[in-house]
Every structure is written in structure tokens, then in C-alpha cells.
Amino acid sequence: MALYDYYLAVDIGASGGRHMLGHMEGDRMCLEEIYRFPNGLVEKQGKSCWDAEALFGHILTGMKKCAELGKIPKSMGIDTWGVDFALLDEENHLLGDLVGYRDVRTDGMDEEVYRLIPEEELYARTGIQKQIFNTVYQLMALKKQQPELLDKAAAFLMVPDYFHFLLTGIKKQEYTNATTTQLLNPETKTWDWELIARLGYPERIFLPVETPGTEVGPLKEEVAETVGYSCKVVLPATHDTGSAVLAVPTAEEHPLYISSGTWSLMGTELPEADCSLQSKQHNLTNEGGYAGRFRYLKNIMGLWMIQSVKKELPEAYSYADLCAMASKEQISSIVDCNDQRFLAPKSMIEAIRDYCRQSGQQVPESAAELSCVIYNSLAKCYGETIGELEALTGRFYSCIHVVGGGANAGYLNQLTAKSTGRTVYAGPTEATAIGNLMAQMLLDGIWENLKEARNCIFRSFSVETYQPI
């Protein structure tokens, strides 16, 4: 018999995924990584796609590890990035591929959407910031380029919901990820049917929207046989940032956070969405959060830039190496992290150099200089964003909570404290997996409410403090 009740979080990001087991020891959560696997976009018939078959294979492999360790989870849930989706036909077969958000199919699709609904009205109806890869534009690309797929489609599922379906045979659409489609009504917290009809998307494919903490069902018999056990599948906040924000270790009602990873998501929590024109002009978004909250935030390009540079460098530097090297540089060049040229360049290094060259700044040459430019640019962007958030919410934020992998970037955290003039609390680094587990454990009655759960996270994981100097 297992010593503890275990819960399994499968957290899949753009560059990789991991299986994390959680359990309680006294009043603290304990976390154990049991499997890690790679992810990335692959070219399929001229499109940038996710390898759905390989990813599901990794999901099953990690689940088998639980059986091998004798640590069978009571429940499990999957979180991923947002905006990308699967279409299923009447026989529940995948139609086409899981095309990734960095694919160029959405080029020009914003104008096609705005022919049917003006940009200002789209924001006023949904509260979601414009990003050319949002699902609303991806669906327009299908409508214009591959209408036969929409004609054949019987169901629309966001990526984690598709994997939950493969595990259980049950289709459920989760709220936090669904908000990234830019097709939800923030007041009703369900699909904006009038908007969908005006855009000409088939209404039949959109399923009822379910909240985090909803049970999907048990594993299918064949899946249970494959992994060596059965457990229930529970919807976490399936958008990875939704799970990460859930794990912000504070009792504050409206904490200011940066979920720092491939993207930097900087924002706060609101009880109601701000869909005002002023909010739109600052390009802030109202994504769904746990318990009907809104993650009022700005998407910032984030560590994607340093990840891309690292891949291009001939030397095998670690992220810690790049941070340390950058801290010794004096180059003062700054780039706009949200410039579209940095979304999917053929060479991130050349994109950064071109920006500096065109703006009359010193061009970074070495790995250290490139890293210094990126980290200082991110910190400057954080400083500007906190000003926007305070102006729009009417609140003063005395500190910033940095969660996710970027909480390990000490140099960036110190720059952030300096740029914003705020104390920075960094950690936990595994916030997304922890938030995934929290939704499952809240459903199982481990804690009475979110405040109690967040207090537990504060006790359970280390948090580093950076003071503005």
C-alpha cells in the first residue's frame, strides 16, 4: 500500500514536458519529478506543427513510471500552452495536424476577422488582447485556406482537452484555456455565440465550458491496461499560466505576478474583466483564472529570446552561465521585447542585432552582450508594464511575485527589482505543475479554499527575495 495519496501533474510547454507527482507530508506539499521529455515544433506539409502522437506517447510513458515506482496517483491532469487546438470528426479522429501558434498561416487573418467584427468591438466583447496567433485568427485561416476541415469537424478541443479525451474518451472543454481563443464572453464565462456566428465558425463544434476542478472521468480501459493502473482525470487550470498563477504563494487578494518562462506573463488577478478601450490601448488581456477570476496581464516575449539565442550559440552554455556572463557586461542597448520580429525569426541573434543597428544602438556581438541586452530589455518592459497596471487598476503594488522557471534567473530578478523599484519574491520555480496539483487536491478536499492552499505553497517551497538597489 502506498504511503501517501499521490496526484500527478503533466505539464507540457513549448520546449518540453514533465510528469510531477505531488503528495502531502504534514502541512507541506512535496513534489517529485518522475519523467521529462522534449517538445518542439516540427514541419509537416509546410506547416509548423506539434507532434501529437509523440506527445501522447510521452504522456503514457510518464504515467507508467508511476506504476514502476509504486506511486499510483488518485488523479491526474494535463496543462499546456494556450490558443492551439484539435478538430475531431464524427468518428473522433483528428482532422489535420495540431498546427502551432508560431505558424505563418495567420498572416493577414486579422484583417479578415475585422471585416466581420471591428477590432475595438472584438476586444470589448472578449477582453482578450490582440495576438496574431490567437485561436480566433487560426480558425479564420482554416475557414479561408482549408474550409473542408471545418466542414468535417464535429468537435473543437484545446490541446490539453484533446489529450484528456485520448485518456478517457470523454470530451470536456476547460475554461482558462478556452479564454485564449478570443471567443468567450467574460460575463457569462461561456462562448460568445453571436460572435462565433458572425465570424462564420460552426457553432456545433464548441462544447460546454467547464471550470478547473471538474472531474473528466476514469482512464479508458485500454489506457489503464497500458499504464498499469486506473485513476480519475481532473481538469486543472489547463492553461499553463492559469496553473502557475494559482501557485503564487501569497495571501494578497490582488497579487502582482510574473509567470516567467518561454513567455513572461505579467499581471494581477481581478474579479471582473476590464474590457475598456483604455485597457485595449495598453494591450492588456483578461484571461480566465481559477474560481472564475481573471488574469489581467500583458504577454511579454519572455525567455523565448534567450532560449533561441542559446540554441544558436556554438558554445554549450547553461542558462546560469548566460546570466552570470550578462551580469558582467556594460552594454546599454535595449530592444522592444514585444516587437513581432522576435516572435519566430530565422535567427534570434540576427534579429536582435538588426534591431540595435536600425535604432542606432551598440550592436551586441558576444554571447554575454546578447544575453545582457535581452535581460535588461525584459526588466525595462516589466518596469513599464507595472506602471500601466497600476494606472488601470488604481492599485499600488509593493512587490512582485516571480513564479516559473524564470524565478531561477537571479540576474534578471535583480534587474526587475531595480527597474520596477519593487521587492521581488522569486519562486516556486515549478509553479505550473504545483498549480495543476492544487486544482486536483482542492477537489479532493486537501484544503478548504484557495487562500489556505496558497499558504501551504508558501510553507512548502523556497522563495528568494531581491530588493531594489
Short mmCIF file of C-alpha atoms in Angstrom, two decimals:
data_model
loop_
_atom_site.label_atom_id
_atom_site.label_comp_id
_atom_site.label_asym_id
_atom_site.label_seq_id
_atom_site.Cartn_x
_atom_site.Cartn_y
_atom_site.Cartn_z
CA MET A 1 0.00 0.00 0.00
CA ALA A 2 1.28 3.46 -0.92
CA LEU A 3 2.41 5.59 2.00
CA TYR A 4 0.73 8.74 0.67
CA ASP A 5 -2.09 9.87 -1.58
CA TYR A 6 -0.40 10.89 -4.83
CA TYR A 7 -1.57 13.29 -7.54
CA LEU A 8 0.01 13.60 -10.98
CA ALA A 9 0.54 16.81 -12.96
CA VAL A 10 1.56 16.53 -16.61
CA ASP A 11 2.92 19.95 -17.55
CA ILE A 12 3.73 20.40 -21.24
CA GLY A 13 5.43 23.51 -22.53
CA ALA A 14 6.64 24.60 -25.93
CA SER A 15 10.12 23.12 -25.42
CA GLY A 16 9.39 20.14 -23.20
CA GLY A 17 7.16 18.46 -20.66
CA ARG A 18 7.42 16.71 -17.33
CA HIS A 19 5.43 14.48 -15.03
CA MET A 20 5.37 15.71 -11.45
CA LEU A 21 3.96 13.69 -8.56
CA GLY A 22 2.68 15.59 -5.54
CA HIS A 23 1.68 14.48 -2.08
CA MET A 24 1.24 15.99 1.37
CA GLU A 25 3.56 15.42 4.33
CA GLY A 26 2.01 17.10 7.32
CA ASP A 27 1.10 20.64 6.27
CA ARG A 28 3.53 20.79 3.33
CA MET A 29 3.29 19.73 -0.28
CA CYS A 30 6.11 17.56 -1.61
CA LEU A 31 6.97 17.42 -5.29
CA GLU A 32 8.82 14.77 -7.28
CA GLU A 33 9.73 14.84 -10.95
CA ILE A 34 9.43 11.36 -12.39
CA TYR A 35 9.69 11.87 -16.15
CA ARG A 36 10.84 14.59 -18.53
CA PHE A 37 10.51 14.70 -22.32
CA PRO A 38 11.27 17.06 -25.22
CA ASN A 39 8.80 19.04 -27.28
CA GLY A 40 9.07 21.39 -30.21
CA LEU A 41 7.50 22.35 -33.49
CA VAL A 42 8.09 20.08 -36.49
CA GLU A 43 7.46 20.80 -40.15
CA LYS A 44 4.55 18.85 -41.66
CA GLN A 45 3.41 19.63 -45.19
CA GLY A 46 4.79 23.14 -44.96
CA LYS A 47 3.27 23.93 -41.56
CA SER A 48 4.79 24.21 -38.09
CA CYS A 49 3.05 21.53 -36.02
CA TRP A 50 3.14 19.80 -32.67
CA ASP A 51 3.75 16.04 -32.85
CA ALA A 52 0.53 14.92 -31.16
CA GLU A 53 1.30 11.21 -31.41
CA ALA A 54 4.75 11.59 -29.86
CA LEU A 55 3.42 13.82 -27.08
CA PHE A 56 0.69 11.35 -26.16
CA GLY A 57 3.28 8.57 -26.18
CA HIS A 58 5.31 10.56 -23.66
CA ILE A 59 2.22 11.16 -21.53
CA LEU A 60 1.68 7.39 -21.30
CA THR A 61 5.36 6.67 -20.68
CA GLY A 62 5.45 9.06 -17.73
CA MET A 63 2.26 7.55 -16.33
CA LYS A 64 3.87 4.10 -16.50
CA LYS A 65 6.73 5.43 -14.35
CA CYS A 66 4.23 5.92 -11.52
CA ALA A 67 3.41 2.21 -11.59
CA GLU A 68 7.10 1.30 -11.72
CA LEU A 69 7.71 3.44 -8.63
CA GLY A 70 4.69 2.02 -6.83
CA LYS A 71 3.22 5.51 -6.54
CA ILE A 72 -0.22 5.28 -8.13
CA PRO A 73 -1.95 8.67 -8.43
CA LYS A 74 -5.52 9.18 -7.23
CA SER A 75 -5.96 11.66 -10.06
CA MET A 76 -4.06 13.37 -12.85
CA GLY A 77 -4.43 16.40 -15.09
CA ILE A 78 -2.65 17.97 -18.07
CA ASP A 79 -1.81 21.60 -18.73
CA THR A 80 -0.22 23.14 -21.84
CA TRP A 81 0.16 26.49 -23.59
CA GLY A 82 -2.93 28.26 -24.96
CA VAL A 83 -4.54 29.13 -28.33
CA ASP A 84 -3.76 25.87 -30.21
CA PHE A 85 -6.47 23.27 -30.80
CA ALA A 86 -7.55 19.97 -32.31
CA LEU A 87 -10.54 19.30 -34.55
CA LEU A 88 -12.23 15.89 -34.38
CA ASP A 89 -14.54 14.35 -36.97
CA GLU A 90 -17.72 12.35 -36.29
CA GLU A 91 -15.62 9.23 -35.57
CA ASN A 92 -13.42 11.18 -33.14
CA HIS A 93 -10.42 11.10 -35.45
CA LEU A 94 -8.05 14.06 -35.56
CA LEU A 95 -8.63 16.25 -38.60
CA GLY A 96 -5.36 17.57 -39.99
CA ASP A 97 -2.47 18.28 -37.62
CA LEU A 98 -2.00 20.19 -34.39
CA VAL A 99 -0.71 23.36 -36.06
CA GLY A 100 1.37 25.51 -33.73
CA TYR A 101 0.85 29.16 -32.91
CA ARG A 102 4.14 30.22 -34.49
CA ASP A 103 3.00 29.03 -37.93
CA VAL A 104 2.56 31.75 -40.54
CA ARG A 105 -0.95 30.66 -41.58
CA THR A 106 -2.44 33.50 -39.55
CA ASP A 107 -0.62 36.22 -41.51
CA GLY A 108 -3.27 38.69 -42.68
CA MET A 109 -6.08 36.88 -40.87
CA ASP A 110 -6.61 39.79 -38.50
CA GLU A 111 -7.90 41.90 -41.39
CA GLU A 112 -10.22 39.06 -42.44
CA VAL A 113 -11.65 38.92 -38.92
CA TYR A 114 -12.05 42.72 -38.73
CA ARG A 115 -14.12 42.70 -41.92
CA LEU A 116 -16.73 40.84 -39.90
CA ILE A 117 -16.22 42.43 -36.49
CA PRO A 118 -14.23 45.62 -35.80
CA GLU A 119 -11.11 45.20 -33.68
CA GLU A 120 -12.43 47.50 -30.94
CA GLU A 121 -15.67 45.54 -30.66
CA LEU A 122 -13.80 42.24 -30.56
CA TYR A 123 -11.85 43.43 -27.52
CA ALA A 124 -14.93 44.94 -25.87
CA ARG A 125 -16.74 41.60 -26.24
CA THR A 126 -13.89 39.32 -25.08
CA GLY A 127 -11.29 41.38 -23.19
CA ILE A 128 -8.52 39.42 -24.90
CA GLN A 129 -5.51 41.25 -26.30
CA LYS A 130 -4.69 41.01 -29.98
CA GLN A 131 -2.03 38.46 -30.80
CA ILE A 132 -1.94 37.27 -34.39
CA PHE A 133 -1.77 33.64 -33.26
CA ASN A 134 -4.97 33.77 -31.15
CA THR A 135 -7.41 31.00 -31.97
CA VAL A 136 -9.88 33.45 -33.49
CA TYR A 137 -7.32 34.12 -36.26
CA GLN A 138 -6.27 30.47 -36.56
CA LEU A 139 -9.89 29.49 -37.21
CA MET A 140 -10.18 32.22 -39.83
CA ALA A 141 -7.08 30.77 -41.51
CA LEU A 142 -8.84 27.40 -41.67
CA LYS A 143 -12.01 28.99 -42.99
CA LYS A 144 -10.05 30.69 -45.78
CA GLN A 145 -7.39 28.08 -46.52
CA GLN A 146 -8.85 24.69 -45.54
CA PRO A 147 -12.64 25.08 -45.25
CA GLU A 148 -13.10 21.34 -45.76
CA LEU A 149 -11.66 20.71 -42.28
CA LEU A 150 -14.25 22.94 -40.63
CA ASP A 151 -16.97 21.32 -42.73
CA LYS A 152 -15.98 17.86 -41.45
CA ALA A 153 -15.37 18.92 -37.84
CA ALA A 154 -17.68 17.63 -35.13
CA ALA A 155 -15.74 18.85 -32.08
CA PHE A 156 -13.20 21.53 -31.17
CA LEU A 157 -10.82 20.86 -28.26
CA MET A 158 -7.90 22.87 -26.95
CA VAL A 159 -4.66 20.84 -26.84
CA PRO A 160 -4.84 19.65 -23.19
CA ASP A 161 -8.52 18.82 -23.58
CA TYR A 162 -7.63 16.70 -26.61
CA PHE A 163 -5.13 14.72 -24.55
CA HIS A 164 -7.69 14.32 -21.74
CA PHE A 165 -10.05 12.93 -24.38
CA LEU A 166 -7.44 10.42 -25.56
CA LEU A 167 -7.04 9.25 -21.96
CA THR A 168 -10.73 8.98 -21.09
CA GLY A 169 -12.80 9.00 -24.26
CA ILE A 170 -14.69 11.96 -22.74
CA LYS A 171 -14.65 15.44 -24.30
CA LYS A 172 -14.59 18.41 -21.93
CA GLN A 173 -13.56 21.98 -22.70
CA GLU A 174 -11.79 23.79 -19.84
CA TYR A 175 -12.37 27.47 -19.08
CA THR A 176 -8.90 29.01 -18.61
CA ASN A 177 -7.57 27.70 -21.91
CA ALA A 178 -10.83 28.44 -23.73
CA THR A 179 -10.48 32.14 -22.89
CA THR A 180 -7.31 32.30 -25.04
CA THR A 181 -9.45 31.61 -28.13
CA GLN A 182 -10.77 35.22 -28.00
CA LEU A 183 -14.25 33.74 -28.45
CA LEU A 184 -15.57 33.74 -24.87
CA ASN A 185 -17.91 36.19 -23.17
CA PRO A 186 -16.19 37.31 -19.92
CA GLU A 187 -19.51 37.95 -18.17
CA THR A 188 -21.19 34.62 -18.90
CA LYS A 189 -17.82 32.76 -18.97
CA THR A 190 -19.00 30.70 -21.91
CA TRP A 191 -18.87 31.00 -25.70
CA ASP A 192 -19.97 34.23 -27.33
CA TRP A 193 -22.39 32.56 -29.72
CA GLU A 194 -23.25 35.75 -31.59
CA LEU A 195 -19.55 36.42 -32.22
CA ILE A 196 -18.97 32.86 -33.43
CA ALA A 197 -21.94 33.13 -35.80
CA ARG A 198 -20.78 36.49 -37.20
CA LEU A 199 -17.35 35.02 -37.92
CA GLY A 200 -18.94 32.07 -39.70
CA TYR A 201 -17.43 29.37 -37.49
CA PRO A 202 -19.55 26.23 -37.00
CA GLU A 203 -21.33 26.56 -33.64
CA ARG A 204 -21.82 22.78 -33.39
CA ILE A 205 -18.12 22.14 -32.68
CA PHE A 206 -17.91 24.18 -29.45
CA LEU A 207 -18.55 22.19 -26.27
CA PRO A 208 -19.85 23.47 -22.91
CA VAL A 209 -17.13 25.23 -20.92
CA GLU A 210 -16.10 23.53 -17.66
CA THR A 211 -14.27 25.05 -14.68
CA PRO A 212 -10.92 23.91 -13.23
CA GLY A 213 -11.51 21.23 -10.63
CA THR A 214 -14.08 19.40 -12.76
CA GLU A 215 -13.68 15.63 -12.98
CA VAL A 216 -13.40 14.38 -16.58
CA GLY A 217 -13.70 10.67 -15.84
CA PRO A 218 -11.66 7.49 -15.37
CA LEU A 219 -8.99 6.28 -17.75
CA LYS A 220 -10.22 4.25 -20.69
CA GLU A 221 -9.79 0.52 -20.17
CA GLU A 222 -7.07 0.23 -22.82
CA VAL A 223 -5.18 3.17 -21.35
CA ALA A 224 -5.41 1.70 -17.84
CA GLU A 225 -4.02 -1.58 -19.17
CA THR A 226 -1.17 0.26 -20.89
CA VAL A 227 -0.07 2.29 -17.85
CA GLY A 228 -0.78 -0.43 -15.28
CA TYR A 229 -3.46 1.26 -13.16
CA SER A 230 -6.61 3.34 -13.26
CA CYS A 231 -7.14 6.81 -11.85
CA LYS A 232 -9.51 9.69 -12.44
CA VAL A 233 -8.67 12.57 -14.74
CA VAL A 234 -9.38 16.06 -13.37
CA LEU A 235 -9.33 19.36 -15.21
CA PRO A 236 -6.65 21.62 -13.73
CA ALA A 237 -6.37 25.16 -14.99
CA THR A 238 -5.29 23.67 -18.32
CA HIS A 239 -3.65 26.88 -19.49
CA ASP A 240 -0.15 26.66 -18.04
CA THR A 241 -0.17 30.28 -16.89
CA GLY A 242 -3.54 29.70 -15.24
CA SER A 243 -1.96 26.91 -13.21
CA ALA A 244 1.19 28.95 -12.49
CA VAL A 245 -0.81 31.89 -11.14
CA LEU A 246 -2.77 29.52 -8.94
CA ALA A 247 0.55 28.73 -7.20
CA VAL A 248 1.55 32.34 -6.42
CA PRO A 249 2.50 31.93 -2.72
CA THR A 250 0.73 34.88 -1.14
CA ALA A 251 -2.36 35.76 0.84
CA GLU A 252 -2.77 39.01 -1.13
CA GLU A 253 -6.18 39.37 -2.77
CA HIS A 254 -4.73 41.03 -5.88
CA PRO A 255 -1.09 39.93 -6.17
CA LEU A 256 1.19 41.25 -8.89
CA TYR A 257 2.99 38.39 -10.59
CA ILE A 258 5.26 37.46 -13.45
CA SER A 259 4.84 33.92 -14.70
CA SER A 260 8.29 33.67 -16.19
CA GLY A 261 9.07 31.08 -18.83
CA THR A 262 9.07 30.99 -22.62
CA TRP A 263 6.61 33.87 -22.24
CA SER A 264 6.60 36.40 -19.44
CA LEU A 265 3.01 36.92 -18.30
CA MET A 266 2.89 39.95 -16.02
CA GLY A 267 -0.32 40.90 -14.30
CA THR A 268 -2.70 40.64 -11.38
CA GLU A 269 -6.00 38.94 -10.53
CA LEU A 270 -9.33 40.70 -10.92
CA PRO A 271 -12.86 39.57 -10.01
CA GLU A 272 -14.21 41.10 -13.23
CA ALA A 273 -12.70 41.67 -16.68
CA ASP A 274 -11.63 45.14 -17.82
CA CYS A 275 -12.73 45.35 -21.46
CA SER A 276 -12.36 49.11 -21.73
CA LEU A 277 -10.82 50.94 -24.66
CA GLN A 278 -8.04 52.18 -22.36
CA SER A 279 -7.22 48.60 -21.41
CA LYS A 280 -7.13 47.64 -25.09
CA GLN A 281 -4.82 50.53 -25.93
CA HIS A 282 -2.32 49.17 -23.40
CA ASN A 283 -2.68 45.70 -24.95
CA LEU A 284 -3.68 44.04 -21.69
CA THR A 285 -5.67 40.85 -21.65
CA ASN A 286 -8.29 39.24 -19.40
CA GLU A 287 -7.57 35.51 -19.43
CA GLY A 288 -9.54 33.08 -17.29
CA GLY A 289 -8.29 32.05 -13.88
CA TYR A 290 -9.24 29.64 -11.13
CA ALA A 291 -12.64 30.08 -9.47
CA GLY A 292 -13.90 32.47 -12.15
CA ARG A 293 -11.16 35.05 -11.60
CA PHE A 294 -9.45 36.93 -14.40
CA ARG A 295 -5.73 37.03 -15.01
CA TYR A 296 -5.36 40.65 -16.05
CA LEU A 297 -1.98 40.65 -17.69
CA LYS A 298 0.32 41.51 -20.54
CA ASN A 299 2.04 38.88 -22.68
CA ILE A 300 5.74 39.71 -22.97
CA MET A 301 8.05 37.75 -25.27
CA GLY A 302 9.93 36.43 -22.25
CA LEU A 303 12.73 33.89 -22.05
CA TRP A 304 11.91 32.71 -25.58
CA MET A 305 14.54 35.18 -26.72
CA ILE A 306 17.32 33.80 -24.51
CA GLN A 307 16.23 30.21 -25.29
CA SER A 308 16.52 30.93 -29.01
CA VAL A 309 19.93 32.61 -28.67
CA LYS A 310 21.19 29.70 -26.56
CA LYS A 311 20.28 27.25 -29.34
CA GLU A 312 22.17 29.30 -31.93
CA LEU A 313 25.37 29.73 -29.96
CA PRO A 314 28.23 27.38 -30.95
CA GLU A 315 29.26 27.03 -27.29
CA ALA A 316 27.21 24.91 -24.89
CA TYR A 317 26.32 27.50 -22.25
CA SER A 318 23.80 26.85 -19.50
CA TYR A 319 21.21 29.49 -18.62
CA ALA A 320 23.11 30.07 -15.38
CA ASP A 321 26.27 30.70 -17.44
CA LEU A 322 24.48 33.25 -19.64
CA CYS A 323 23.03 35.03 -16.59
CA ALA A 324 26.45 35.21 -14.93
CA MET A 325 28.14 36.42 -18.12
CA ALA A 326 25.46 39.05 -18.75
CA SER A 327 25.84 40.45 -15.23
CA LYS A 328 29.44 41.44 -16.02
CA GLU A 329 28.60 43.37 -19.22
CA GLN A 330 28.04 47.13 -19.58
CA ILE A 331 26.26 47.29 -22.95
CA SER A 332 23.23 49.60 -22.64
CA SER A 333 21.31 48.65 -25.80
CA ILE A 334 17.60 47.90 -25.33
CA VAL A 335 15.16 46.15 -27.69
CA ASP A 336 11.35 46.10 -27.65
CA CYS A 337 10.68 42.54 -26.45
CA ASN A 338 7.17 42.65 -27.94
CA ASP A 339 8.30 43.54 -31.45
CA GLN A 340 6.86 40.96 -33.86
CA ARG A 341 10.30 40.37 -35.39
CA PHE A 342 11.19 38.35 -32.27
CA LEU A 343 8.16 36.01 -32.47
CA ALA A 344 9.66 33.42 -34.85
CA PRO A 345 12.82 34.76 -36.54
CA LYS A 346 15.11 32.54 -38.58
CA SER A 347 17.89 33.81 -36.33
CA MET A 348 17.17 35.45 -32.98
CA ILE A 349 20.75 36.68 -32.77
CA GLU A 350 20.48 38.50 -36.09
CA ALA A 351 17.03 39.85 -35.21
CA ILE A 352 18.45 41.43 -32.03
CA ARG A 353 21.48 42.79 -33.86
CA ASP A 354 19.32 44.23 -36.66
CA TYR A 355 17.05 45.96 -34.15
CA CYS A 356 20.04 47.57 -32.41
CA ARG A 357 21.62 48.53 -35.71
CA GLN A 358 18.41 50.10 -37.03
CA SER A 359 17.80 52.01 -33.79
CA GLY A 360 21.34 53.40 -33.69
CA GLN A 361 22.43 51.45 -30.61
CA GLN A 362 25.54 49.41 -29.91
CA VAL A 363 25.25 46.06 -31.68
CA PRO A 364 25.82 43.10 -29.31
CA GLU A 365 28.44 40.68 -30.60
CA SER A 366 29.29 38.16 -27.88
CA ALA A 367 27.02 35.70 -26.08
CA ALA A 368 27.42 37.81 -22.93
CA GLU A 369 26.40 41.03 -24.69
CA LEU A 370 23.40 39.39 -26.36
CA SER A 371 22.25 37.99 -23.02
CA CYS A 372 22.76 41.35 -21.31
CA VAL A 373 20.61 43.10 -23.92
CA ILE A 374 17.81 40.54 -23.53
CA TYR A 375 17.72 40.58 -19.72
CA ASN A 376 17.89 44.36 -19.48
CA SER A 377 15.21 44.72 -22.15
CA LEU A 378 12.89 42.37 -20.26
CA ALA A 379 13.44 44.26 -17.00
CA LYS A 380 12.68 47.57 -18.72
CA CYS A 381 9.49 46.11 -20.15
CA TYR A 382 8.46 44.88 -16.69
CA GLY A 383 9.02 48.38 -15.31
CA GLU A 384 6.79 49.92 -17.98
CA THR A 385 4.11 47.28 -17.51
CA ILE A 386 3.80 47.78 -13.75
CA GLY A 387 3.11 51.45 -14.41
CA GLU A 388 0.35 50.55 -16.86
CA LEU A 389 -1.21 48.04 -14.46
CA GLU A 390 -1.21 50.50 -11.57
CA ALA A 391 -2.77 53.22 -13.71
CA LEU A 392 -5.51 50.92 -15.00
CA THR A 393 -6.35 49.13 -11.73
CA GLY A 394 -5.89 52.12 -9.41
CA ARG A 395 -3.79 49.95 -7.10
CA PHE A 396 -0.20 50.26 -5.88
CA TYR A 397 1.76 47.02 -5.91
CA SER A 398 4.55 46.94 -3.34
CA CYS A 399 6.08 43.68 -4.54
CA ILE A 400 6.23 41.30 -7.49
CA HIS A 401 5.96 37.52 -7.30
CA VAL A 402 8.02 35.77 -9.98
CA VAL A 403 6.99 32.15 -10.48
CA GLY A 404 8.05 29.54 -13.01
CA GLY A 405 11.40 28.62 -14.50
CA GLY A 406 12.49 32.26 -14.78
CA ALA A 407 12.47 32.51 -10.98
CA ASN A 408 15.91 30.87 -11.21
CA ALA A 409 17.33 33.78 -13.24
CA GLY A 410 18.86 35.72 -10.36
CA TYR A 411 20.37 38.42 -12.54
CA LEU A 412 17.03 39.10 -14.24
CA ASN A 413 15.23 39.15 -10.88
CA GLN A 414 17.68 41.73 -9.54
CA LEU A 415 17.27 43.83 -12.70
CA THR A 416 13.49 43.57 -12.29
CA ALA A 417 13.66 44.82 -8.70
CA LYS A 418 15.83 47.74 -9.83
CA SER A 419 13.70 48.59 -12.88
CA THR A 420 10.38 48.48 -11.02
CA GLY A 421 11.54 49.79 -7.65
CA ARG A 422 9.70 46.88 -6.02
CA THR A 423 10.73 43.92 -3.90
CA VAL A 424 10.80 40.75 -5.98
CA TYR A 425 9.91 37.37 -4.47
CA ALA A 426 11.10 34.59 -6.77
CA GLY A 427 9.66 31.11 -6.53
CA PRO A 428 8.42 28.50 -6.71
CA THR A 429 10.10 27.53 -9.98
CA GLU A 430 7.71 24.62 -10.58
CA ALA A 431 4.64 26.83 -10.21
CA THR A 432 2.76 25.43 -13.20
CA ALA A 433 2.96 21.82 -12.02
CA ILE A 434 2.17 22.91 -8.45
CA GLY A 435 -0.90 24.84 -9.60
CA ASN A 436 -2.04 21.83 -11.62
CA LEU A 437 -1.76 19.68 -8.48
CA MET A 438 -3.54 22.30 -6.37
CA ALA A 439 -6.68 22.11 -8.52
CA GLN A 440 -6.75 18.33 -8.11
CA MET A 441 -6.07 18.47 -4.38
CA LEU A 442 -8.66 21.18 -3.78
CA LEU A 443 -11.22 18.93 -5.45
CA ASP A 444 -10.11 16.10 -3.14
CA GLY A 445 -10.60 18.25 -0.06
CA ILE A 446 -6.96 18.70 0.97
CA TRP A 447 -7.66 22.41 1.59
CA GLU A 448 -10.92 24.26 2.13
CA ASN A 449 -10.15 27.17 -0.19
CA LEU A 450 -7.55 28.82 -2.41
CA LYS A 451 -6.19 31.05 0.36
CA GLU A 452 -5.43 28.00 2.51
CA ALA A 453 -3.83 26.26 -0.47
CA ARG A 454 -1.59 29.25 -1.28
CA ASN A 455 -0.47 29.47 2.32
CA CYS A 456 0.57 25.83 2.04
CA ILE A 457 2.63 26.60 -1.07
CA PHE A 458 4.41 29.42 0.79
CA ARG A 459 5.35 26.96 3.55
CA SER A 460 6.37 24.21 1.15
CA PHE A 461 8.77 25.80 -1.34
CA SER A 462 11.70 28.19 -1.12
CA VAL A 463 11.26 31.80 -2.21
CA GLU A 464 14.22 34.14 -2.85
CA THR A 465 13.99 37.87 -2.11
CA TYR A 466 15.50 40.65 -4.27
CA GLN A 467 15.44 44.23 -3.05
CA PRO A 468 15.59 47.27 -5.36
CA ILE A 469 19.01 48.89 -5.15
#
